[in-house]
CSV table of C-alpha atoms and ligand atoms in Angstrom, one decimal:
chain,number,residue,atom,x,y,z
A,1,ALA,CA,-5.6,6.7,-31.3
A,2,LYS,CA,-2.9,9.3,-29.9
A,3,ILE,CA,-0.6,8.5,-27.6
A,4,VAL,CA,0.9,10.3,-24.7
A,5,THR,CA,4.0,9.0,-22.9
A,6,ASP,CA,6.3,9.1,-20.1
A,7,VAL,CA,3.0,9.8,-18.3
A,8,VAL,CA,2.3,10.3,-14.2
A,9,CYS,CA,0.7,8.4,-12.2
A,10,PRO,CA,-1.3,11.0,-9.2
A,11,PHE,CA,-1.9,8.6,-7.1
A,12,CYS,CA,0.1,6.7,-4.6
A,13,GLY,CA,3.7,7.4,-3.8
A,14,THR,CA,5.3,5.1,-5.8
A,15,LEU,CA,4.5,8.2,-8.7
A,16,CYS,CA,5.4,5.8,-11.4
A,17,ASP,CA,6.7,7.1,-14.8
A,18,ASP,CA,6.4,4.9,-17.4
A,19,LEU,CA,2.4,5.5,-18.7
A,20,GLU,CA,0.8,5.5,-21.5
A,21,VAL,CA,-2.3,7.2,-21.7
A,22,ALA,CA,-4.0,5.9,-25.6
A,23,LEU,CA,-6.5,9.5,-26.8
A,24,SER,CA,-9.2,9.8,-28.6
A,25,ASP,CA,-7.7,11.3,-32.5
A,26,ASP,CA,-9.2,14.6,-30.9
A,27,GLY,CA,-7.0,14.3,-28.6
A,28,GLU,CA,-10.3,15.2,-25.5
A,29,GLU,CA,-10.8,11.9,-24.5
A,30,ILE,CA,-8.5,9.5,-22.9
A,31,LEU,CA,-9.2,6.0,-24.6
A,32,GLU,CA,-7.4,4.1,-22.5
A,33,VAL,CA,-4.0,3.8,-20.0
A,34,TYR,CA,-1.2,1.5,-19.9
A,35,ASN,CA,2.3,0.1,-17.8
A,36,ALA,CA,-0.2,1.3,-15.0
A,37,CYS,CA,-1.8,-0.5,-11.9
A,38,THR,CA,-5.3,-1.0,-12.0
A,39,ILE,CA,-6.1,1.4,-8.9
A,40,GLY,CA,-3.9,4.5,-11.2
A,41,ALA,CA,-5.4,3.3,-14.4
A,42,THR,CA,-9.2,3.6,-12.7
A,43,LYS,CA,-7.9,7.7,-11.7
A,44,PHE,CA,-7.4,8.6,-15.5
A,45,LEU,CA,-10.7,6.4,-16.4
A,46,HIS,CA,-12.9,8.0,-13.7
A,47,SER,CA,-11.7,11.0,-14.9
A,48,GLN,CA,-14.2,10.7,-18.1
A,49,ALA,CA,-17.3,10.0,-15.8
A,50,LYS,CA,-20.2,11.2,-17.2
A,51,ASP,CA,-22.1,12.0,-14.7
A,52,ARG,CA,-19.7,14.0,-13.2
A,53,VAL,CA,-19.6,16.3,-11.6
A,54,THR,CA,-18.3,20.0,-12.7
A,55,ARG,CA,-20.0,23.1,-10.7
A,56,PRO,CA,-19.5,23.8,-6.8
A,57,GLN,CA,-22.7,22.2,-5.3
A,58,MET,CA,-24.1,24.4,-1.7
A,59,LYS,CA,-25.6,22.2,1.3
A,60,GLN,CA,-29.2,24.1,1.4
A,61,GLU,CA,-30.9,23.6,4.3
A,62,ASP,CA,-33.5,20.0,3.7
A,63,GLY,CA,-30.2,18.5,3.0
A,64,SER,CA,-30.4,18.9,-0.5
A,65,TRP,CA,-27.3,20.0,-3.0
A,66,LYS,CA,-28.2,23.5,-5.3
A,67,GLU,CA,-25.4,24.7,-8.0
A,68,VAL,CA,-22.8,27.3,-7.2
A,69,THR,CA,-21.2,29.3,-9.4
A,70,TYR,CA,-17.4,29.6,-8.7
A,71,ASP,CA,-17.2,33.3,-6.8
A,72,GLU,CA,-20.0,31.8,-5.2
A,73,ALA,CA,-18.0,28.8,-3.7
A,74,VAL,CA,-15.2,31.2,-3.6
A,75,GLU,CA,-16.8,34.3,-1.7
A,76,TYR,CA,-18.2,31.2,1.3
A,77,THR,CA,-14.8,29.8,1.2
A,78,ALA,CA,-12.8,33.4,1.6
A,79,ASN,CA,-15.7,34.5,4.3
A,80,LEU,CA,-15.5,30.6,5.9
A,81,LEU,CA,-11.6,31.2,6.5
A,82,VAL,CA,-11.4,35.2,8.4
A,83,ASP,CA,-14.4,34.5,9.8
A,84,ALA,CA,-13.3,31.5,12.3
A,85,LYS,CA,-11.3,32.2,15.1
A,86,LYS,CA,-9.5,28.4,14.2
A,87,PRO,CA,-10.2,27.7,11.2
A,88,LEU,CA,-8.3,23.6,10.3
A,89,MET,CA,-7.4,23.6,7.0
A,90,TYR,CA,-6.7,19.4,5.6
A,91,GLY,CA,-5.9,17.5,3.6
A,92,TRP,CA,-2.6,18.2,1.0
A,93,SER,CA,-1.5,15.1,0.1
A,94,SER,CA,-3.5,15.2,-3.1
A,95,THR,CA,-3.0,18.1,-4.9
A,96,SER,CA,0.7,20.5,-6.3
A,97,CYS,CA,3.6,21.4,-4.7
A,98,THR,CA,2.2,24.9,-5.7
A,99,ALA,CA,-1.3,24.0,-4.6
A,100,GLN,CA,0.8,23.3,-1.1
A,101,GLY,CA,2.4,26.4,-1.5
A,102,THR,CA,-0.6,28.6,-1.7
A,103,GLY,CA,-2.8,27.4,0.1
A,104,SER,CA,0.5,27.4,3.0
A,105,GLU,CA,-0.4,31.8,2.0
A,106,ILE,CA,-3.8,32.0,3.0
A,107,GLY,CA,-3.2,29.5,6.4
A,108,GLU,CA,-0.6,31.8,7.3
A,109,ILE,CA,-3.4,35.8,6.3
A,110,VAL,CA,-5.8,33.9,7.9
A,111,GLY,CA,-3.9,31.9,10.9
A,112,ALA,CA,-4.9,28.8,10.2
A,113,CYS,CA,-3.7,24.9,11.5
A,114,MET,CA,-2.6,23.2,9.2
A,115,ASP,CA,-2.4,19.5,8.9
A,116,ASN,CA,-1.7,16.6,6.1
A,117,THR,CA,-2.3,13.2,6.3
A,118,ALA,CA,1.0,12.0,7.1
A,119,THR,CA,-1.3,13.1,10.8
A,120,VAL,CA,-3.1,9.7,10.1
A,121,CYS,CA,-0.4,7.9,7.8
A,122,HIS,CA,3.5,8.5,9.0
A,123,GLY,CA,3.5,11.1,11.2
A,124,SER,CA,5.5,9.0,13.7
A,125,THR,CA,7.5,8.4,11.6
A,126,LEU,CA,8.1,12.3,10.7
A,127,ILE,CA,8.8,13.1,14.3
A,128,ALA,CA,11.5,9.6,14.7
A,129,VAL,CA,13.0,11.5,11.6
A,130,GLN,CA,13.9,14.5,13.0
A,131,ASP,CA,15.0,12.7,16.3
A,132,VAL,CA,16.8,10.8,14.9
A,133,GLY,CA,18.1,11.5,10.8
A,134,VAL,CA,17.4,9.2,8.1
A,135,PRO,CA,19.6,6.3,6.2
A,136,SER,CA,18.5,7.2,2.6
A,137,ALA,CA,18.1,6.4,-0.9
A,138,THR,CA,16.0,6.9,-4.3
A,139,LEU,CA,14.7,4.3,-5.3
A,140,GLY,CA,16.1,4.2,-8.5
A,141,GLU,CA,19.5,3.1,-6.6
A,142,ILE,CA,18.0,0.5,-5.0
A,143,ALA,CA,16.6,-1.0,-8.0
A,144,ASN,CA,19.9,-0.9,-9.0
A,145,ARG,CA,21.8,-1.5,-5.2
A,146,ALA,CA,19.5,-3.5,-3.3
A,147,ASP,CA,19.7,-7.5,-2.4
A,148,ARG,CA,17.7,-7.9,0.6
A,149,VAL,CA,14.8,-5.7,0.9
A,150,VAL,CA,12.0,-5.4,3.7
A,151,PHE,CA,9.2,-4.9,3.7
A,152,TRP,CA,8.0,-4.4,7.8
A,153,GLY,CA,4.2,-3.3,8.4
A,154,CYS,CA,2.9,-2.7,4.8
A,155,ASN,CA,1.7,-4.6,2.5
A,156,PRO,CA,2.1,-3.2,-1.1
A,157,ALA,CA,0.5,-6.3,-3.4
A,158,HIS,CA,-2.8,-3.8,-2.3
A,159,ALA,CA,-1.8,-0.8,-1.5
A,160,HIS,CA,1.4,-0.1,-3.7
A,161,PRO,CA,1.6,-2.7,-6.9
A,162,ARG,CA,4.1,-1.6,-8.5
A,163,HIS,CA,6.6,-0.9,-6.4
A,164,MET,CA,7.6,-4.4,-6.6
A,165,SER,CA,7.5,-4.8,-10.0
A,166,ARG,CA,9.0,-1.0,-11.0
A,167,TYR,CA,11.7,-0.7,-7.7
A,168,SER,CA,12.2,-3.2,-4.9
A,169,ILE,CA,12.0,-7.5,-5.5
A,170,PHE,CA,12.0,-7.4,-9.4
A,171,PRO,CA,13.6,-4.8,-11.8
A,172,ARG,CA,16.8,-5.7,-13.3
A,173,GLY,CA,19.2,-3.3,-12.3
A,174,PHE,CA,22.9,-2.4,-13.2
A,175,PHE,CA,23.6,-4.5,-10.0
A,176,THR,CA,21.3,-6.9,-9.9
A,177,GLY,CA,20.6,-8.1,-13.0
A,178,LYS,CA,18.6,-11.1,-12.8
A,179,GLY,CA,15.5,-9.6,-11.6
A,180,SER,CA,13.9,-10.9,-8.6
A,181,LYS,CA,16.5,-13.5,-8.0
A,182,SER,CA,19.5,-11.7,-6.9
A,183,ARG,CA,17.3,-10.9,-3.6
A,184,LYS,CA,16.1,-11.8,-0.8
A,185,MET,CA,12.8,-11.0,0.5
A,186,PHE,CA,11.5,-9.9,4.3
A,187,VAL,CA,8.2,-9.5,5.4
A,188,VAL,CA,7.6,-8.5,8.8
A,189,ASP,CA,4.2,-9.1,9.2
A,190,PRO,CA,1.5,-10.6,11.7
A,191,ARG,CA,-0.8,-11.3,8.4
A,192,ASN,CA,-0.3,-13.5,5.7
A,193,THR,CA,-0.8,-10.8,3.7
A,194,ASP,CA,-0.4,-11.1,-0.2
A,195,THR,CA,2.8,-9.4,-0.3
A,196,ALA,CA,3.7,-11.9,2.8
A,197,LYS,CA,3.1,-14.8,0.8
A,198,MET,CA,5.5,-13.3,-2.0
A,199,ALA,CA,8.4,-13.7,0.6
A,200,ASP,CA,11.5,-15.4,0.6
A,201,VAL,CA,11.6,-15.2,4.9
A,202,HIS,CA,8.1,-13.9,6.7
A,203,LEU,CA,8.3,-13.2,9.4
A,204,GLN,CA,5.2,-14.1,11.2
A,205,LEU,CA,5.1,-11.9,13.9
A,206,GLU,CA,2.8,-10.7,17.0
A,207,GLN,CA,0.8,-7.8,16.5
A,208,GLY,CA,2.2,-4.9,18.3
A,209,HIS,CA,5.5,-6.7,19.1
A,210,ASP,CA,7.6,-4.7,16.7
A,211,TYR,CA,9.2,-3.2,18.9
A,212,GLU,CA,10.5,-5.9,20.8
A,213,LEU,CA,11.5,-7.9,17.3
A,214,LEU,CA,13.4,-4.6,16.3
A,215,SER,CA,15.7,-4.6,19.4
A,216,ALA,CA,16.0,-8.4,18.9
A,217,ILE,CA,17.8,-7.8,15.6
A,218,ARG,CA,20.7,-5.4,16.7
A,219,VAL,CA,21.1,-8.0,19.5
A,220,ALA,CA,21.3,-10.3,17.3
A,221,LEU,CA,24.0,-8.4,14.9
A,222,ARG,CA,25.8,-7.4,17.7
A,223,GLY,CA,26.1,-11.5,18.4
A,224,GLU,CA,25.0,-11.3,21.4
A,225,ALA,CA,22.8,-13.5,23.9
A,226,LEU,CA,18.8,-14.0,23.1
A,227,PRO,CA,16.3,-16.0,24.7
A,228,ASP,CA,14.4,-18.7,23.1
A,229,PHE,CA,11.5,-16.3,21.5
A,230,VAL,CA,11.1,-12.8,20.9
A,231,ALA,CA,7.9,-11.7,19.6
A,232,GLY,CA,6.9,-15.1,18.9
A,233,ILE,CA,9.9,-15.6,16.3
A,234,PRO,CA,11.7,-18.2,17.3
A,235,LYS,CA,15.1,-16.5,18.5
A,236,GLU,CA,17.7,-19.4,15.7
A,237,GLN,CA,15.1,-17.3,12.9
A,238,ILE,CA,16.1,-13.9,14.2
A,239,TYR,CA,19.7,-14.6,14.1
A,240,GLU,CA,19.6,-16.0,10.6
A,241,THR,CA,17.9,-13.6,9.5
A,242,ALA,CA,20.3,-10.8,11.0
A,243,GLU,CA,23.1,-12.3,8.8
A,244,THR,CA,21.6,-12.4,6.2
A,245,LEU,CA,20.2,-8.6,6.3
A,246,ARG,CA,24.7,-7.8,6.9
A,247,SER,CA,25.7,-10.2,4.5
A,248,GLY,CA,24.0,-8.6,1.8
A,249,ARG,CA,26.3,-5.8,-0.4
A,250,PHE,CA,22.9,-3.8,0.0
A,251,THR,CA,19.7,-4.0,2.2
A,252,VAL,CA,16.4,-1.6,2.2
A,253,ILE,CA,14.7,-1.4,5.0
A,254,PHE,CA,10.2,-0.5,3.4
A,255,PHE,CA,7.9,0.4,7.0
A,256,GLY,CA,4.2,1.4,6.8
A,257,MET,CA,1.8,1.6,9.3
A,258,GLY,CA,1.8,-1.4,10.5
A,259,VAL,CA,4.6,0.1,11.9
A,260,THR,CA,4.0,3.9,12.4
A,261,HIS,CA,0.4,3.0,14.5
A,262,SER,CA,0.8,-0.2,16.6
A,263,LEU,CA,1.6,-0.4,20.0
A,264,GLY,CA,5.4,2.1,19.8
A,265,LYS,CA,4.5,4.4,16.9
A,266,ASN,CA,7.6,6.3,16.7
A,267,HIS,CA,9.5,4.7,18.9
A,268,ASN,CA,9.1,1.9,16.4
A,269,ILE,CA,11.1,4.1,13.4
A,270,ASP,CA,13.2,5.1,16.5
A,271,ILE,CA,15.1,1.1,15.8
A,272,ALA,CA,14.4,0.6,12.5
A,273,ILE,CA,16.6,3.5,12.3
A,274,ALA,CA,19.3,2.3,14.3
A,275,VAL,CA,18.5,-1.3,13.3
A,276,THR,CA,19.7,0.1,9.3
A,277,ARG,CA,22.6,2.4,11.1
A,278,ASP,CA,23.6,-1.0,12.7
A,279,LEU,CA,23.7,-2.8,9.3
A,280,ASN,CA,25.9,-0.3,7.5
A,281,ASP,CA,28.9,-1.2,9.6
A,282,TYR,CA,29.0,-3.9,7.7
A,283,THR,CA,26.7,-3.4,3.9
A,284,LYS,CA,25.2,-1.1,2.7
A,285,ALA,CA,21.3,-0.7,3.9
A,286,ALA,CA,19.1,2.3,3.3
A,287,ILE,CA,14.9,2.7,5.3
A,288,VAL,CA,12.7,4.2,3.4
A,289,PRO,CA,8.7,4.7,4.0
A,290,MET,CA,6.0,3.3,2.2
A,291,ARG,CA,4.3,6.4,1.5
A,292,GLY,CA,0.6,6.0,0.4
A,293,HIS,CA,-1.3,9.4,-1.4
A,294,TYR,CA,0.6,10.5,-4.2
A,295,ASN,CA,2.2,14.1,-3.0
A,296,VAL,CA,2.1,13.7,1.3
A,297,THR,CA,5.6,13.8,0.9
A,298,GLY,CA,6.1,17.0,-1.5
A,299,SER,CA,3.7,18.4,1.4
A,300,GLY,CA,6.0,18.0,4.0
A,301,GLN,CA,8.3,19.1,1.5
A,302,VAL,CA,7.0,22.0,1.4
A,303,TRP,CA,6.0,23.2,4.5
A,304,GLY,CA,9.4,21.9,6.1
A,305,TRP,CA,10.5,24.1,3.5
A,306,GLN,CA,7.9,27.4,5.1
A,307,PHE,CA,7.8,26.5,8.4
A,308,GLY,CA,10.1,23.7,9.3
A,309,PHE,CA,7.7,21.7,10.1
A,310,PRO,CA,6.6,19.1,8.2
A,311,PHE,CA,2.5,18.9,8.8
A,312,CYS,CA,0.5,19.7,12.5
A,313,LEU,CA,1.3,23.4,11.8
A,314,ASP,CA,-0.2,25.9,13.8
A,315,LEU,CA,-0.7,29.4,12.9
A,316,THR,CA,-3.2,31.0,15.1
A,317,ARG,CA,-0.8,33.1,16.4
A,318,GLY,CA,1.5,34.6,13.2
A,319,PHE,CA,4.8,31.9,13.6
A,320,ALA,CA,4.6,28.3,13.1
A,321,ARG,CA,4.0,26.3,16.3
A,322,TYR,CA,4.3,22.0,15.9
A,323,ASN,CA,3.1,20.0,18.5
A,324,PRO,CA,1.7,16.8,17.6
A,325,GLY,CA,-1.1,15.4,20.0
A,326,ASP,CA,-2.2,19.2,20.7
A,327,SER,CA,-1.9,20.6,17.0
A,328,SER,CA,-3.3,17.4,14.6
A,329,SER,CA,-6.4,17.2,13.5
A,330,ASN,CA,-8.1,15.0,15.2
A,331,ASP,CA,-7.1,16.3,18.7
A,332,LEU,CA,-8.8,19.5,17.7
A,333,LEU,CA,-12.0,18.4,16.2
A,334,ILE,CA,-12.2,16.3,19.8
A,335,ARG,CA,-11.5,18.9,22.0
A,336,ASP,CA,-13.7,20.9,19.8
A,337,GLU,CA,-10.6,23.6,19.4
A,338,VAL,CA,-11.7,24.5,15.3
A,339,ASP,CA,-14.6,26.0,14.8
A,340,ALA,CA,-14.1,25.6,10.6
A,341,VAL,CA,-13.4,22.6,8.4
A,342,PHE,CA,-11.8,23.3,5.3
A,343,VAL,CA,-10.5,20.0,3.0
A,344,LEU,CA,-8.1,19.9,-0.1
A,345,GLY,CA,-6.7,16.6,-1.7
A,346,SER,CA,-7.9,14.2,1.1
A,347,ASP,CA,-10.9,12.7,2.2
A,348,PRO,CA,-11.1,12.7,6.4
A,349,GLY,CA,-14.7,11.3,6.1
A,350,ALA,CA,-13.4,8.4,4.6
A,351,HIS,CA,-10.7,8.2,6.9
A,352,PHE,CA,-10.6,9.8,10.7
A,353,PRO,CA,-12.7,8.6,13.2
A,354,VAL,CA,-16.8,8.8,13.7
A,355,GLY,CA,-16.3,11.0,16.3
A,356,SER,CA,-14.5,14.2,14.1
A,357,VAL,CA,-16.2,13.4,10.4
A,358,LYS,CA,-19.3,14.1,13.3
A,359,LYS,CA,-17.5,17.4,14.4
A,360,ILE,CA,-17.1,18.6,10.4
A,361,ALA,CA,-20.5,17.6,9.4
A,362,GLN,CA,-22.0,20.1,12.4
A,363,LEU,CA,-19.4,23.2,11.3
A,364,PRO,CA,-18.9,25.0,8.4
A,365,SER,CA,-16.9,23.4,6.0
A,366,VAL,CA,-15.8,22.7,2.6
A,367,CYS,CA,-14.7,20.0,0.2
A,368,ILE,CA,-12.5,20.8,-2.7
A,369,ASP,CA,-12.3,17.4,-4.1
A,370,PRO,CA,-12.7,16.7,-8.3
A,371,HIS,CA,-14.3,13.3,-6.7
A,372,ILE,CA,-17.7,13.1,-4.7
A,373,THR,CA,-16.3,11.5,-1.6
A,374,PRO,CA,-17.5,10.9,2.1
A,375,THR,CA,-15.8,14.3,3.3
A,376,SER,CA,-17.8,16.2,0.4
A,377,ALA,CA,-21.0,14.1,1.6
A,378,VAL,CA,-21.0,15.3,4.9
A,379,SER,CA,-19.5,19.3,4.3
A,380,LYS,CA,-22.1,22.2,4.0
A,381,LEU,CA,-19.6,23.5,-0.3
A,382,HIS,CA,-18.4,20.1,-2.3
A,383,VAL,CA,-16.3,22.3,-5.1
A,384,PRO,CA,-15.2,20.0,-8.0
A,385,VAL,CA,-11.9,20.8,-9.5
A,386,ALA,CA,-9.5,19.4,-12.2
A,387,PHE,CA,-7.5,15.8,-11.7
A,388,VAL,CA,-3.6,17.0,-10.9
A,389,GLY,CA,-1.3,14.4,-12.8
A,390,VAL,CA,-4.2,14.2,-15.7
A,391,GLU,CA,-5.9,17.5,-16.7
A,392,VAL,CA,-3.2,19.9,-15.0
A,393,GLY,CA,0.3,19.2,-14.7
A,394,GLY,CA,2.2,20.4,-11.4
A,395,CYS,CA,5.0,18.7,-8.9
A,396,ALA,CA,4.9,15.8,-6.9
A,397,TYR,CA,7.8,13.9,-4.3
A,398,ARG,CA,7.5,10.5,-4.1
A,399,MET,CA,8.1,8.3,-1.5
A,400,ASP,CA,12.1,9.1,-1.7
A,401,ASN,CA,11.1,12.8,-1.5
A,402,VAL,CA,12.1,12.5,-5.7
A,403,PRO,CA,10.9,15.8,-7.6
A,404,ILE,CA,8.5,14.8,-10.6
A,405,GLU,CA,6.8,17.2,-12.5
A,406,THR,CA,3.5,15.4,-13.3
A,407,ARG,CA,2.1,15.8,-16.8
A,408,LYS,CA,-1.1,17.3,-17.9
A,409,VAL,CA,-3.2,14.2,-20.0
A,410,VAL,CA,-6.7,16.1,-21.6
A,411,GLU,CA,-8.2,19.6,-20.7
A,412,PRO,CA,-10.7,19.6,-17.8
A,413,PRO,CA,-14.5,19.8,-18.7
A,414,GLU,CA,-15.5,23.1,-19.9
A,415,GLY,CA,-15.2,26.4,-17.1
A,416,MET,CA,-13.5,23.5,-13.6
A,417,LEU,CA,-11.0,25.1,-12.1
A,418,THR,CA,-8.0,23.8,-10.7
A,419,ASP,CA,-7.6,23.4,-7.3
A,420,GLU,CA,-4.2,25.9,-7.7
A,421,GLU,CA,-7.3,28.4,-9.5
A,422,PHE,CA,-9.3,28.4,-7.5
A,423,LEU,CA,-6.6,29.0,-4.4
A,424,GLN,CA,-5.3,32.1,-6.2
A,425,LYS,CA,-9.3,33.4,-6.4
A,426,VAL,CA,-9.8,32.4,-3.0
A,427,LEU,CA,-5.9,33.9,-1.5
A,428,THR,CA,-7.1,37.5,-3.6
A,429,ARG,CA,-10.7,37.4,-1.2
A,430,VAL,CA,-9.7,36.8,1.5
A,431,ARG,CA,-6.7,39.2,1.4
A,432,GLU,CA,-9.0,41.9,-0.3
A,433,LEU,CA,-11.1,40.8,3.4
A,434,LYS,CA,-8.7,41.7,5.8
A,435,GLY,CA,-7.9,44.7,4.8
A,436,ALA,CA,-4.1,43.2,2.9
A,437,ALA,CA,-4.2,44.2,-0.3
B,1,SF4,FE1,0.3,4.4,-9.5
B,1,SF4,FE2,1.3,3.2,-7.4
B,1,SF4,FE3,0.0,1.9,-9.2
B,1,SF4,FE4,2.3,3.3,-9.9
B,1,SF4,S1,2.1,2.2,-8.1
B,1,SF4,S2,0.6,3.2,-11.2
B,1,SF4,S3,2.3,5.2,-8.5
B,1,SF4,S4,-1.5,3.4,-8.2
């Protein structure tokens, strides 16, 4: 077998770049994936499925699916976007930055609302960072230096399975030569997760009281008095935690949706950033969101440099407006404000509230995704595309905002388009229809 090395995993925001993929002698088939976690390896192996959909499918009146050509799919998609008064173009987190850029060009011409998966994930983090800034660090720096590691409201043992072994807990870095023995691991979570079971200290706070506990750590860092319990945690444990965090050489706080989408939302992140700032009075400290999809960070980057805002974009007036809560996908869908839905590189059918999914099912809709998903099932048109990071390369941004170029490992099935090729064809057709060619 032929081995391809330094392959990047296009699944989660850890973007592991040390995978090795064994190919058949003719280089056409993936036989095995080494170094990846189960979910990462499965993505590569799924691309080889014999029953994979390789041509666009249009839903018929009776609910059955009929195969159509890519040209017909382009025609449907371009007309759907041009005819709509206010189309929603959602997703963008499981594709390359180039495709995200081409999508933005289409969105600008048709006057779309554009949103990515941050809207139901780390959008509150982006709002907090805009409000108060962020003391950050790269995962490489963390692997080599961090000796106090906090996981707050996240469960990397399941959601980012190699995060701890590659970057945060186990690696033997330049200043962390004893691996996990060089580090103190804290988990703050109301649940006794598999990550919490590994921690030196598990602060099992009362659900929804993250803001109070973060405030209490600030109070403890200042040496001020605390009540006997905060968020269900005894004050002695809070003082001890504050002392341990400030006495290290480098503290990092990783956080997930347990804080971004619980009571307090972006204000939880504001105060987590304030704790990080306070810690910098004593030691080096950084805070990093555990981003989910492998290129949701890139989507925010691309829109940040193109439009100035990382999600919830409203381009309907020909310039970018940004108002999360108003221009966010679920709010638009629930209020019946969009009249067509375009989804690429995400699965709102699986992740949005059922009320929003019903709206998608009622509207003219297209889903561009290599897999059959709950979203493709409720859409009028499903356009299967090549897997980015497996069958075509492209840039993606890791959770710490480091751009990494993914690799092409095998050819896509014959005649299949990539996201970028499909979007380019839609862009050309949209320009023709708009008379702006
Ligand atoms: Fe892929 Fe994430 Fe697993 Fe790394 S941790 S192999 S990026 S799914």
